[in-house]
């Protein structure tokens, strides 16, 4: 037997989670699983990572593969903690970032102000060159202009340079020359060019993406380098990978070169885990819900496929257009409602929950570390859904008296009792999460009644049954180890890279040859890139999609392209799929010409993964796992005496009827009155709504 150990950490704003598998690599059979959850340690998140390893009693020197998900990129962007960045663009186009787009969320606001660019105008510089949209050179690059630009940037204290030239998506030759020249003249200056990130059109989006990547590059490089040194000092000799927003992970070097691809690093792991779990259980349609300490995130999996989008927005709100990022990202809707979300009253005296969060420090009032404003976690504790003796983060027993005082104060401000205030916090938090679930389902033409809700994260199991009942979702699945499920999902991922290329062509008799040539070129480039890094290019698994639209329209719909050579017959089938996909999303189809807009190509390298551990049945069923009973406030369902079960002791086949509360490490499963729950052979809990 060849024993192999793999581990993954998911660093969130409040907690750092870890999952470790020990398995027989010859059979894939898991021998042992360890999980842990510790407080995150901003800004030195690597300290929390090593503490998580210590928490499970493991030495990193025994780990063969270490996958890491991090919030360092999104934190640097939202907190404006990147570096001073300069932009080099085509002469005459320095104001692309300022012009941005005309669309905005509050359309009728005549005083609307666009969000300020990450690079001020005086740091946006131009260079003489011009590329046409078909890739032909119109004006050659004047390389002699590079040194004066670098001298200017140096005088202004610029630490990173973004390069985005007009139509570089069609031909990156000028960007490649410029990037090479900058690295030759200033080897210590961080620099990134747009073609390294995405070869998609739309100049504003591409420029902004490149700027944001440059803005965080030194921060990400420093963080990843520090992490590598820390675990290296702990005698780690395995392979270190970083989770990407596309649902796969990549090497440390590739992640440091284009860090913007890590913008949704951690949440992507949870969606991957939900898809893998669904495949294991034979569930094809899933809504994944991850409720953490700071945010709630959800994503829809249609017929087993994770939806990847190439445009992601940060800081978009009802009053701000936000900033676009054109990199492949798992389609996730994220809202500021998690366990640490603070309850507060707006100027009109209305109760709100989030997006402000108590974070890891001071944390909810229940932690007893100075938090004064009640949070969603405090409301769950007040209603006795959470056992105060096992609250993660409280350092022992929770501060129940402090929680009661906080809700009494909140209730007084609204003319309500403390109990009514706590119920109100839970109802508003649930309402916010329901809106997020609708955004990924109803608003996109999907009926939630045809899906299963897979809920995880520290708060997922507490809220899932209420949310599913509101949306008429028939079944909820709470995964085994749901509190650290995103980290588990990372171990189910593969090394993956996405390639996007804009190519606008009408679908006539000449389109077939162009498509086959383009796809072959992308596949060759992808396999060669893996081979250059020491991976066997023959083991790379590829998938491809085409982006199509009706001629004259603006936005496109992604359709799977068949493997192998595409002929006219295959293209006709693709067109039928396009019409069906378009009608599902927009409720109609047109009798118009269709054109190709571009390609989405993925290349994955399979990573050795364990088989999930099976759970044995337990004599006596669920009744043998009862710990106690207590009076629990189920809000709309009222007060009920509920049985309390030990989640870890429940064996395969165990069945129980709500009202009930299941308690396990870092998680509390709330089963409403009348709901039936059963444990499957892998330890997942299935709840019929």
XYZ file of C-alpha atoms in Angstrom:
689
model
C 0.000 0.000 0.000
C 1.266 3.461 -0.959
C 0.012 6.032 1.527
C -0.575 9.598 0.332
C -1.603 12.687 2.293
C -3.260 15.728 0.736
C -4.559 18.843 2.495
C -6.366 22.071 1.646
C -6.898 25.315 3.519
C -9.591 27.889 2.855
C -8.771 31.295 4.319
C -11.858 33.409 4.929
C -12.438 36.779 6.522
C -13.378 35.159 9.842
C -12.106 31.568 9.882
C -9.404 29.468 8.245
C -10.609 25.938 7.444
C -8.526 22.852 6.796
C -9.310 19.369 5.450
C -6.780 16.558 5.214
C -7.124 13.171 3.553
C -4.880 10.177 4.079
C -5.527 7.524 1.440
C -4.166 4.518 -0.422
C -2.995 5.911 -3.762
C -3.197 2.504 -5.448
C -6.927 2.135 -4.749
C -8.012 5.682 -3.872
C -9.598 4.382 -0.675
C -9.517 6.978 2.120
C -7.862 5.793 5.329
C -8.450 8.842 7.529
C -9.871 12.357 7.378
C -9.033 15.280 9.641
C -10.704 18.684 9.676
C -10.182 21.875 11.628
C -11.290 25.499 11.903
C -9.300 28.328 13.489
C -9.627 32.106 13.555
C -8.081 33.861 10.564
C -5.069 36.050 11.317
C -5.205 39.175 9.131
C -3.025 40.586 7.737
C -0.586 37.666 8.268
C -2.983 34.995 6.966
C -0.144 32.477 6.577
C 0.064 32.286 10.375
C -3.529 31.072 10.497
C -2.755 28.474 7.827
C -0.003 26.922 9.928
C -2.198 27.112 13.025
C -4.866 25.179 11.141
C -2.318 22.472 10.320
C -1.340 22.295 13.980
C -5.022 22.165 14.954
C -5.452 18.771 13.274
C -2.207 17.435 14.753
C -0.437 17.111 11.418
C 3.049 18.084 10.282
C 3.266 19.680 6.824
C 6.399 17.668 6.095
C 4.185 14.589 5.681
C 1.813 16.279 3.211
C 2.276 15.394 -0.463
C -0.091 18.010 -1.916
C -1.241 21.257 -0.336
C -4.044 23.275 -1.972
C -4.632 26.812 -0.755
C -7.551 29.171 -1.187
C -7.128 32.775 -0.142
C -8.961 36.096 0.086
C -5.769 38.147 -0.169
C -6.594 39.448 -3.670
C -10.202 40.471 -3.088
C -9.225 41.990 0.276
C -6.454 44.074 -1.308
C -8.919 45.363 -3.912
C -11.840 46.184 -1.649
C -9.647 47.667 1.083
C -7.474 49.590 -1.452
C -4.283 48.031 -0.111
C -2.581 47.430 -3.449
C 0.456 49.326 -4.752
C 0.854 52.511 -6.775
C 0.194 51.391 -10.349
C 0.937 52.911 -13.728
C -0.765 52.148 -17.054
C 0.748 52.134 -20.532
C -1.770 52.165 -23.368
C -2.085 53.103 -27.028
C -1.650 56.792 -27.807
C -5.008 58.543 -27.585
C -6.615 55.986 -25.260
C -5.410 56.935 -21.780
C -8.920 57.884 -20.662
C -10.568 54.509 -21.269
C -10.663 53.879 -17.518
C -12.259 57.279 -16.902
C -14.863 56.967 -19.658
C -15.821 53.434 -18.534
C -19.414 52.494 -19.467
C -22.596 54.527 -19.626
C -24.786 51.957 -17.895
C -25.268 52.380 -14.177
C -27.535 50.828 -11.543
C -29.374 54.000 -10.462
C -30.139 55.154 -13.984
C -32.270 58.155 -13.008
C -29.700 59.664 -10.648
C -28.668 62.866 -12.398
C -25.858 63.384 -9.877
C -24.361 59.932 -10.397
C -20.569 59.829 -10.111
C -18.635 56.975 -11.672
C -16.377 54.990 -9.351
C -12.843 56.444 -9.532
C -10.263 54.458 -11.556
C -7.596 52.560 -9.649
C -4.993 54.484 -11.704
C -5.258 58.315 -11.670
C -4.855 60.139 -14.980
C -1.317 61.361 -14.348
C -0.149 57.742 -14.018
C -1.853 56.677 -17.268
C 0.714 57.091 -20.029
C 0.600 56.548 -23.803
C 2.925 54.947 -26.313
C 2.945 55.213 -30.097
C 1.548 52.051 -31.736
C -1.699 50.851 -33.299
C -3.083 47.407 -33.981
C -6.216 46.832 -36.051
C -9.127 44.696 -34.839
C -8.155 41.972 -37.331
C -4.631 41.777 -35.888
C -2.894 43.761 -38.633
C -0.290 46.344 -37.606
C -1.357 49.863 -38.513
C 1.351 51.793 -36.615
C 4.513 49.967 -35.442
C 5.479 50.121 -31.768
C 7.992 52.922 -31.073
C 10.197 51.146 -28.566
C 12.362 54.241 -27.935
C 9.471 55.784 -25.981
C 9.717 53.128 -23.267
C 12.615 54.542 -21.230
C 11.113 58.028 -20.698
C 7.908 56.368 -19.455
C 9.865 54.205 -17.021
C 11.814 57.217 -15.767
C 8.543 59.054 -15.157
C 7.015 56.100 -13.315
C 10.116 55.763 -11.155
C 9.953 59.429 -10.191
C 6.289 58.995 -9.214
C 6.967 55.948 -7.048
C 5.137 53.453 -9.267
C 5.605 49.845 -8.105
C 3.625 48.003 -10.790
C 2.856 48.640 -14.460
C -0.190 47.458 -16.398
C 0.086 47.189 -20.186
C -3.091 47.237 -22.268
C -2.797 48.158 -25.937
C -5.648 48.583 -28.381
C -6.823 45.310 -29.993
C -4.089 43.270 -28.304
C -6.650 40.468 -27.986
C -6.388 40.014 -31.781
C -2.597 40.278 -31.931
C -0.506 40.596 -28.743
C 2.808 41.171 -30.565
C 3.200 44.801 -29.442
C 2.311 43.971 -25.846
C 4.825 41.124 -25.844
C 7.599 43.430 -27.115
C 6.712 46.132 -24.599
C 6.560 43.708 -21.667
C 9.906 42.182 -22.624
C 11.504 45.627 -22.882
C 10.176 46.735 -19.468
C 11.463 43.570 -17.812
C 14.851 44.050 -19.454
C 15.188 47.676 -18.380
C 13.535 47.377 -14.925
C 13.745 43.751 -13.762
C 12.466 44.603 -10.269
C 9.317 46.357 -11.473
C 6.109 44.291 -11.420
C 4.515 44.289 -14.876
C 1.576 42.507 -16.457
C 0.089 42.726 -19.962
C -3.549 42.172 -20.912
C -2.859 39.205 -23.212
C -1.481 37.253 -20.235
C -4.875 37.440 -18.557
C -7.532 37.471 -21.263
C -7.700 37.806 -25.041
C -11.224 39.167 -25.063
C -12.444 42.355 -26.662
C -14.054 45.361 -24.903
C -11.252 47.776 -24.150
C -12.548 49.202 -20.870
C -13.131 45.801 -19.271
C -9.798 44.438 -20.503
C -7.915 47.536 -19.343
C -9.528 47.532 -15.916
C -8.772 43.831 -15.446
C -5.117 44.363 -16.312
C -4.859 47.354 -13.979
C -6.394 45.460 -11.050
C -4.058 42.522 -11.627
C -1.031 44.821 -11.596
C -2.401 46.649 -8.543
C -2.413 43.470 -6.433
C 0.517 41.634 -8.027
C 3.248 42.704 -5.547
C 0.859 42.017 -2.640
C -0.005 38.548 -3.936
C 3.611 37.736 -4.746
C 4.692 38.755 -1.259
C 1.899 36.755 0.372
C 2.464 33.610 -1.684
C 6.227 33.914 -1.200
C 5.781 34.289 2.564
C 3.450 31.286 2.648
C 5.941 29.217 0.663
C 8.773 30.201 3.023
C 6.718 29.467 6.139
C 5.660 25.997 5.096
C 9.124 25.396 3.653
C 10.620 26.204 7.051
C 8.213 23.613 8.461
C 9.863 21.099 6.087
C 7.098 20.870 3.494
C 8.466 19.153 0.383
C 5.247 18.389 -1.504
C 3.452 20.322 -4.233
C 1.805 23.624 -3.337
C -1.139 24.764 -5.464
C -3.374 27.819 -5.270
C -7.116 27.670 -5.894
C -8.288 29.798 -8.815
C -11.623 31.492 -9.460
C -12.310 29.128 -12.376
C -12.849 26.113 -10.121
C -9.395 24.586 -10.537
C -6.023 25.266 -9.011
C -2.726 26.323 -10.519
C 0.941 26.446 -9.648
C 2.385 29.059 -7.310
C 4.355 30.709 -10.131
C 1.350 31.005 -12.446
C -0.817 32.362 -9.625
C 1.741 35.014 -8.706
C 2.097 36.099 -12.360
C -1.627 36.821 -12.849
C -3.098 37.080 -9.329
C -6.408 38.547 -10.498
C -7.406 34.967 -11.371
C -7.536 34.273 -7.611
C -10.190 36.934 -6.953
C -12.797 34.332 -5.863
C -10.339 31.653 -4.807
C -12.050 30.183 -1.740
C -15.744 30.257 -2.767
C -14.972 28.420 -6.017
C -13.865 25.402 -3.976
C -17.292 25.072 -2.407
C -19.070 25.067 -5.779
C -16.654 22.433 -7.107
C -17.338 20.354 -3.999
C -21.108 20.650 -4.524
C -20.787 19.467 -8.131
C -18.595 16.511 -7.131
C -20.981 15.597 -4.328
C -23.931 15.819 -6.709
C -22.194 13.487 -9.143
C -21.546 11.045 -6.304
C -25.193 11.117 -5.206
C -26.711 11.196 -8.686
C -28.054 14.741 -8.267
C -27.588 16.798 -11.439
C -29.389 20.052 -10.593
C -27.977 21.847 -7.555
C -28.085 25.263 -5.948
C -24.946 25.564 -3.813
C -25.191 27.819 -0.761
C -22.147 28.777 1.318
C -22.830 30.837 4.451
C -19.618 31.872 6.139
C -18.734 34.359 8.829
C -18.778 37.429 6.589
C -20.779 36.622 3.452
C -23.291 34.246 1.908
C -22.516 32.927 -1.560
C -24.619 30.881 -3.945
C -24.201 29.320 -7.370
C -26.335 27.165 -9.665
C -25.162 23.867 -11.171
C -27.243 22.925 -14.216
C -27.226 19.256 -15.227
C -23.924 18.705 -13.447
C -22.166 21.657 -15.078
C -20.662 24.540 -13.130
C -21.349 27.817 -14.876
C -18.193 29.821 -15.578
C -18.562 33.477 -16.513
C -15.917 35.699 -18.027
C -17.086 38.965 -16.497
C -17.059 39.421 -12.756
C -17.967 42.630 -10.929
C -16.565 43.867 -7.648
C -18.130 46.602 -5.518
C -21.258 46.775 -7.648
C -24.166 48.123 -5.610
C -27.511 49.890 -6.121
C -25.607 53.168 -6.317
C -22.327 52.164 -8.003
C -21.481 50.410 -11.274
C -18.469 48.762 -9.647
C -15.425 47.458 -11.498
C -15.437 44.692 -14.144
C -12.918 41.843 -14.157
C -12.816 39.732 -17.326
C -11.348 36.479 -16.097
C -13.060 33.073 -15.891
C -14.886 32.933 -12.555
C -17.343 30.422 -11.174
C -20.700 32.185 -11.448
C -21.282 33.153 -7.819
C -23.665 35.680 -6.302
C -22.269 37.026 -3.054
C -23.978 39.179 -0.432
C -22.787 40.633 2.857
C -24.820 38.329 5.088
C -22.965 35.761 7.158
C -22.728 34.661 10.749
C -20.868 37.826 11.694
C -23.216 40.242 9.889
C -24.200 43.065 12.235
C -27.822 44.012 12.946
C -28.409 47.781 12.894
C -31.101 50.410 12.483
C -31.098 52.775 9.525
C -31.998 56.481 9.922
C -35.705 55.614 9.484
C -35.493 53.101 12.334
C -35.748 50.026 10.107
C -33.858 46.882 11.069
C -31.014 45.890 8.723
C -28.601 42.967 8.761
C -25.175 43.364 7.117
C -23.198 43.989 5.029
C -21.021 45.213 7.907
C -19.435 42.272 9.695
C -17.923 41.775 13.138
C -15.250 39.624 11.450
C -12.815 37.520 13.466
C -11.962 40.414 15.796
C -13.883 41.321 17.879
C -16.398 38.898 16.383
C -20.029 38.448 17.489
C -21.085 39.495 20.974
C -21.167 35.805 21.937
C -17.382 35.571 21.532
C -16.894 37.836 24.550
C -14.084 39.784 22.898
C -15.594 43.251 22.872
C -18.293 42.954 20.221
C -21.277 45.146 21.102
C -23.662 44.968 18.127
C -25.671 41.728 17.796
C -25.036 39.539 14.740
C -26.747 36.668 12.932
C -24.705 34.211 15.007
C -25.888 35.937 18.181
C -29.501 35.625 16.985
C -29.058 31.888 16.412
C -27.573 31.597 19.896
C -30.358 33.656 21.487
C -33.030 31.430 19.900
C -31.151 28.405 21.315
C -30.412 26.915 17.918
C -26.695 27.100 18.753
C -25.388 25.408 21.888
C -23.380 28.072 23.777
C -20.952 25.400 25.019
C -19.721 24.479 21.516
C -19.688 27.831 19.721
C -16.577 27.996 17.524
C -14.612 31.187 18.169
C -15.972 31.789 21.649
C -12.940 30.212 23.312
C -15.043 27.921 25.452
C -18.480 28.990 26.610
C -20.310 31.791 24.816
C -21.177 35.101 26.478
C -24.926 34.420 26.767
C -25.549 37.342 29.124
C -23.887 39.734 26.694
C -26.048 38.441 23.830
C -29.236 38.851 25.859
C -28.280 42.408 26.767
C -27.473 43.272 23.140
C -30.863 42.075 21.887
C -32.654 43.765 24.750
C -31.040 47.041 23.710
C -31.863 46.459 20.021
C -35.446 45.548 20.896
C -35.881 48.645 23.072
C -34.817 50.831 20.150
C -37.600 49.303 18.021
C -40.253 48.925 20.721
C -39.942 45.131 20.669
C -38.891 42.445 23.093
C -35.415 40.924 22.898
C -36.912 37.686 21.509
C -38.803 39.545 18.787
C -35.633 41.437 17.850
C -33.638 38.191 17.544
C -36.345 36.594 15.391
C -36.406 39.723 13.255
C -32.649 39.506 12.645
C -32.997 35.899 11.470
C -35.971 36.674 9.214
C -34.185 39.604 7.558
C -30.974 37.605 7.125
C -33.000 34.794 5.522
C -34.810 37.285 3.293
C -31.468 38.660 2.046
C -30.237 35.146 1.290
C -33.461 34.233 -0.519
C -32.962 37.215 -2.833
C -29.459 35.959 -3.610
C -30.796 32.454 -4.354
C -33.374 33.955 -6.713
C -30.654 35.819 -8.578
C -28.966 32.553 -9.606
C -32.210 30.676 -10.296
C -35.522 32.448 -10.940
C -33.917 35.527 -12.502
C -32.109 33.290 -15.007
C -35.048 31.172 -16.034
C -34.549 28.242 -13.616
C -37.287 26.874 -11.370
C -35.925 26.237 -7.834
C -38.437 23.396 -7.446
C -36.332 21.385 -9.896
C -33.164 21.714 -7.817
C -31.586 20.416 -4.615
C -30.108 22.903 -2.153
C -26.609 21.868 -1.015
C -25.773 24.048 1.987
C -22.434 24.366 3.732
C -20.142 26.765 5.530
C -20.431 27.530 9.225
C -23.970 28.886 8.865
C -25.332 26.980 5.877
C -26.894 24.143 7.861
C -28.648 26.578 10.238
C -30.514 28.510 7.552
C -30.922 26.037 4.668
C -34.231 24.455 5.681
C -35.969 27.818 6.107
C -34.650 29.078 2.772
C -35.625 25.902 0.921
C -39.153 26.008 2.331
C -39.588 29.610 1.195
C -38.496 28.754 -2.371
C -40.288 25.365 -2.485
C -36.994 23.543 -3.003
C -37.917 19.902 -2.279
C -34.671 18.667 -0.757
C -31.714 19.995 1.212
C -28.394 18.159 1.469
C -25.996 19.065 4.272
C -22.631 17.510 3.313
C -20.428 15.646 5.739
C -17.908 18.141 7.161
C -20.121 20.938 5.862
C -18.393 23.558 8.036
C -15.164 23.098 6.035
C -16.742 21.999 2.766
C -15.042 24.606 0.550
C -11.654 23.264 1.626
C -12.906 19.741 0.868
C -13.995 20.911 -2.580
C -10.477 22.129 -3.328
C -9.196 18.579 -2.878
C -11.724 17.445 -5.498
C -10.452 19.965 -8.074
C -7.847 19.542 -10.804
C -5.119 21.732 -12.207
C -7.071 23.900 -14.661
C -6.450 26.787 -17.036
C -9.008 28.705 -19.078
C -8.306 30.410 -22.379
C -10.628 33.048 -23.840
C -10.297 34.359 -27.382
C -12.463 36.842 -29.267
C -13.116 35.926 -32.904
C -16.148 37.540 -34.552
C -17.225 35.651 -37.682
C -20.499 35.021 -39.490
C -21.484 31.355 -39.519
C -21.291 30.679 -43.239
C -19.439 28.019 -45.235
C -16.057 29.569 -44.368
C -16.667 29.471 -40.609
C -15.961 25.748 -40.180
C -12.314 25.992 -41.287
C -11.664 29.103 -39.188
C -13.162 27.476 -36.089
C -11.159 24.268 -36.483
C -7.923 26.212 -37.023
C -8.524 28.410 -33.966
C -9.439 25.503 -31.683
C -6.447 23.457 -32.794
C -4.139 26.401 -32.135
C -5.583 26.879 -28.627
C -5.265 23.183 -27.806
C -1.656 23.043 -28.986
C -0.777 26.122 -26.914
C -2.454 24.703 -23.796
C -0.765 21.298 -23.991
C 2.600 22.935 -24.685
C 2.237 25.210 -21.642
C 1.635 22.207 -19.363
C 4.502 20.271 -20.940
C 6.878 23.230 -20.424
C 6.166 23.041 -16.675
C 6.934 19.340 -16.450
C 3.402 17.944 -16.803
C 2.594 15.186 -19.282
C 0.772 17.027 -22.057
C -0.897 13.792 -23.173
C -2.853 13.620 -19.900
C -4.382 17.056 -20.343
C -8.190 16.961 -20.696
C -9.729 19.708 -22.826
C -13.203 21.186 -23.195
C -14.388 23.979 -25.440
C -17.342 26.289 -25.837
C -18.376 28.813 -28.421
C -19.877 32.201 -27.639
C -22.691 32.937 -30.091
C -25.214 35.728 -30.604
C -27.822 36.862 -33.077
C -26.290 39.182 -35.615
C -26.650 42.792 -34.511
C -27.022 41.995 -30.826
C -24.572 42.889 -28.082
C -24.307 39.953 -25.677
C -23.615 36.298 -26.350
C -24.677 32.858 -25.071
C -22.145 30.104 -24.394
C -22.715 26.713 -26.062
C -20.692 23.497 -25.713
C -18.698 22.594 -28.841
C -18.360 18.886 -29.710
C -14.922 17.238 -29.500
C -12.837 16.596 -32.577
C -13.139 18.276 -35.946
C -16.251 20.393 -36.448
C -18.121 19.842 -39.716
C -21.251 21.496 -41.091
C -23.517 18.914 -39.461
C -21.953 19.463 -36.035
C -22.269 23.217 -36.483
C -25.998 22.869 -37.203
C -26.443 20.945 -33.932
C -24.551 23.651 -32.068
C -26.917 26.248 -33.562
C -29.953 24.327 -32.289
C -28.400 24.302 -28.812
C -27.802 28.043 -29.077
C -31.452 28.757 -29.953
C -32.634 26.616 -27.024
C -30.190 28.207 -24.561
C -31.107 31.697 -25.763
C -34.831 31.000 -25.383
C -34.379 29.611 -21.865
C -32.550 32.751 -20.755
C -34.548 35.391 -22.646
C -37.908 33.559 -23.195
C -37.852 33.938 -27.010
C -35.790 33.069 -30.077
C -35.236 34.949 -33.350
C -35.193 33.958 -36.989
C -31.954 35.860 -37.502
C -28.433 35.029 -38.580
C -26.121 33.767 -35.875
C -22.481 34.729 -35.510
C -19.582 33.444 -33.455
C -18.134 35.947 -31.005
C -15.331 33.893 -29.486
C -14.154 30.758 -27.721
C -13.830 29.523 -24.173
C -11.276 26.710 -23.987
C -10.276 24.825 -20.828
C -7.341 22.511 -20.224
C -7.248 20.381 -17.059
C -4.546 18.151 -15.666
C -5.998 15.396 -13.437
C -4.795 15.286 -9.830
C -4.921 12.101 -7.778
C -7.970 12.229 -5.498
C -9.334 9.979 -2.754
C -12.721 8.323 -2.759
C -15.103 9.702 -0.110
C -15.169 7.738 3.123
C -18.256 5.648 3.763
C -20.059 5.756 7.088
C -21.205 2.574 8.811
C -24.705 2.099 10.193
C -25.122 2.480 13.946
C -27.125 0.190 16.185
C -30.148 1.924 17.627
C -30.416 4.436 14.757
C -30.844 8.124 15.457
C -32.310 7.522 18.911
C -28.956 6.175 20.089
C -27.329 9.486 19.131
C -29.595 11.795 21.125
C -27.725 13.970 23.586
C -30.550 15.910 25.181
C -33.514 18.102 24.362
C -34.062 21.835 24.735
C -36.658 24.482 23.957
C -35.741 26.043 20.601
C -37.264 29.125 18.990
C -37.961 28.253 15.330
C -39.180 31.818 14.543
C -42.247 31.436 12.283
C -42.774 27.886 13.592
C -42.770 29.022 17.212
C -41.194 27.442 20.305
C -40.720 23.670 20.298
C -38.976 21.146 22.496
C -36.390 19.743 20.097
C -34.229 16.656 20.350
C -30.482 17.366 20.155
C -28.383 14.829 18.249
C -24.628 14.257 17.977
C -23.966 14.804 14.271
C -20.744 12.790 14.346
C -22.385 9.690 15.808
C -25.239 9.450 13.303
C -24.655 6.363 11.158
C -25.716 5.562 7.601
C -29.458 5.043 7.318
C -30.298 6.980 10.488
C -33.649 8.733 10.153
C -35.287 11.406 12.318
C -38.175 13.848 12.318
C -38.017 17.540 13.174
C -38.046 19.628 15.236
C -34.423 18.695 15.839
C -30.932 20.152 16.085
C -27.826 18.240 15.024
C -24.544 19.395 16.574
C -21.114 18.667 15.120
C -17.661 20.249 14.911
C -18.208 23.801 13.693
C -21.739 23.179 12.450
C -25.325 23.141 13.685
C -28.054 21.590 11.526
C -31.533 22.988 12.152
C -34.439 20.753 11.114
C -37.817 22.466 11.272
C -40.943 20.852 12.736
C -42.355 18.167 10.429
C -39.271 17.867 8.218
C -37.828 14.383 7.646
C -34.042 13.846 7.649
C -31.929 10.825 6.744
C -28.175 10.130 6.712
C -26.721 8.506 3.573
C -23.780 6.106 3.334
C -21.272 8.985 3.063
C -22.529 10.872 6.112
C -24.481 13.531 4.211
C -27.839 14.578 5.666
C -30.822 14.646 3.291
C -33.757 16.750 4.513
C -37.118 16.585 2.754
C -38.873 19.952 2.855
